Amino acid sequence: MDQVEENLKSLSGDLDEIYSKTLTRMQRSLRPNQWQVLRKLLLWIAWAQRPLSISEMEHALAVRPSLNDITKGSILPIRKITTWSAGLLFIDSDDLIRYIHPTTSRYFLQQRETTFPNGDGIIAHACLDYLNMTSFRETVSGPNKHSLFWLRLKNYPFLEYSVLQSSQHISRSTSKDDDYRALTFLCSDSRNFFLQALYYLDEEWSVERNATAMHVAAYMGLTHVISELVMAGEAVDARDAFGATPLMYAAAKGDDGVKDVNCLLAAGADPALSCQMGSTALIRAVNVRSAAVVARLIQEPDISINAVPSDPNGTSEPAIVAAFYADDRDIFDVLLTREDIDVNLRSTRGYSTLQLATLEGSIWATRAILSHKDIDIDLEDPDDAWTPLFSAVSAGFTEGVELLLGHGANLHHLDKNSGTVLMRAADYDREDLVGLLLKRGLDSHVPDFLGRTVLHSAAVNMAWDSLKLILESVPDIDVNVQGKGGETPLHDVCRQDDSTGVMILVAAGARCDIRDEEGRTPMDIATNNRRTLSLEILKTAKGYENVTGSRPTKSLTEAINTDPANVLQRRIKKTSVEELNFAKAFSGTPLCQACWRDRSDVAEMLLKAGADPNLTNAFNRAPLFLAIEAGSLSCLQVLISHKADINQTPYLPLWEYAMARRQKDMALILLEHGADISNGSGYLQLALHFAVRKKSIVATKRLLEAGASMQLKTGGYTAEQLAESVDAEFLAQLTLDDE
């Protein structure tokens, strides 16, 4: 191996000598003016941030100080000049100028400081001179500005490189003159088009106008330019179109922005300020996982550490939550050292950081938060009244459960539906946690708001391991316990495809002759649902002799699951309105079941026969909610046509719930029909982009009124750019309606 490395070093040295001699031969064989031009080309290729095309290089080498425009006469024959390189350069299929071999590239990269000194400065000058041309003093405007910009980009091929890469060359250049040139440029009228070009070309830049020279300098990482602007009296806390300050821009650069952050703070920048979306410099630094910037900001007395953003993109969280999501322990621990930190702060979804840590099964975060003196260990979430203990149990986070109990978590807390943590462990078949909680003395007989016990929880969720453990561990457990609807655990399992639960319960003494509130036995349910294996097992159950020969009736809800439309149509015509609107705890009304089963034809029949479109099941889930959950666009349309309440929901607003389930067409229909929109929604921008793509004037205008922005980028482009590319008339109509 040592010999191989020695040979490679020797070969490398030989190649360096070969390339050096090749350059010498080229210089001798070419006329002085030819060599001078080729040398410029070689310099650009050695120092450029990426390979340049023929057309880009033509404009790059043609630019001069104070040039008004590029003329045909000033363009050099780059393709021909490339042939003077003695084979060192070639033009690929994409018209990009490249080195002939990786060793060639390595040589010029290593030798560029001596062979082509001040390359960054030369390219920086060219970029700034190009951007300062008269052609770029005015922005493009009008309803077709998107097309006009791309036409300008086509006519000026070096524009994209100048806009996106100039900052790299300026910041690396050792000449103070380059900082002065950049300062002069940013303070000139040329900045306006530069902002517009950034808006179209840079995925991370969102403002087309109304950003100061200080903002741009911070974004480009030009520390010396920032210092000059400060000395010139530029406002360090200037706001861009979205209310962001230069300090926020610098913080968002992460570790690359440390010098700029220091410079701005030293100049008096206020780190406690927030933008229009509630984000701060601290939140931006945490989002890019910059421990260095966070450590610097933490030293300031007020950094709005508990700011809760309302980002219409749904991508921002309070600093402590963002640090957890970033899985950055160093930043997380540093934030917890602040006296003003609210450790119980909720995420934009309403969960505390402790709850998120337990849901995700994060032992390090759970330990860190529990060690804080102000932690509220039993803080409930706003939707289900779950505490962190419930979250840990649902996630199967055994170590977290033990930690929480060791710190005094309330073992007997009841959730919104009066459910116990033991029930939630059974829901997810967390057998080890069911055992742990039973050993802790948790009462297995406690009923929830439907009168159902932990046995029902295990039965309905097919949690067979937990079901067996409970039956074995609790000697006085009543296997035939009934809920408020008269249902036993055996009723629940007889609906399942899997007959395992029937076998377990029958072996434990479950009776098959107990009737629910509709007069049905487990035998009836198994018969109606065609559970052949379960029926065979039930023949060995207690009470079987009492149900043999009985003819079970099929409820309308069960019929919707199995019967064809023509059969259902005849039955629905004969059904009373009272029966049509009878709601069961889980399945709700027959209409709920039709929507859950994606049977829009049946839903239409039920509604015409008098079904109430807004009646819910015991968990406040109305037919509209269930249609979204089932992904049934046709049911949603039928319900809306029958005046269903589009704002009736147990959790998120229905249109947001549709977005969360990636049912964008449903969300759009709800918005077009007037669904309530919160300006704090994290789905505003996603919905806006979809509305624009679908050319929905109504939904687009409503989302804009609620706080969405045509100028805020999502996925690298704005809704305005999307509208321009999809349909200029659509954008014009939006503008016209606003006037």
mmCIF file of C-alpha atoms in Angstrom, residues 108 265 499 664 676:
data_model
loop_
_atom_site.group_PDB
_atom_site.id
_atom_site.type_symbol
_atom_site.label_atom_id
_atom_site.label_comp_id
_atom_site.label_asym_id
_atom_site.label_seq_id
_atom_site.Cartn_x
_atom_site.Cartn_y
_atom_site.Cartn_z
ATOM 1 C CA PHE A 108 -5.116 24.330 -12.306
ATOM 2 C CA LEU A 265 -24.974 43.229 16.906
ATOM 3 C CA SER A 499 -60.928 -14.526 14.610
ATOM 4 C CA LYS A 664 -55.879 19.238 -2.100
ATOM 5 C CA ASP A 676 -63.256 29.599 7.606
#
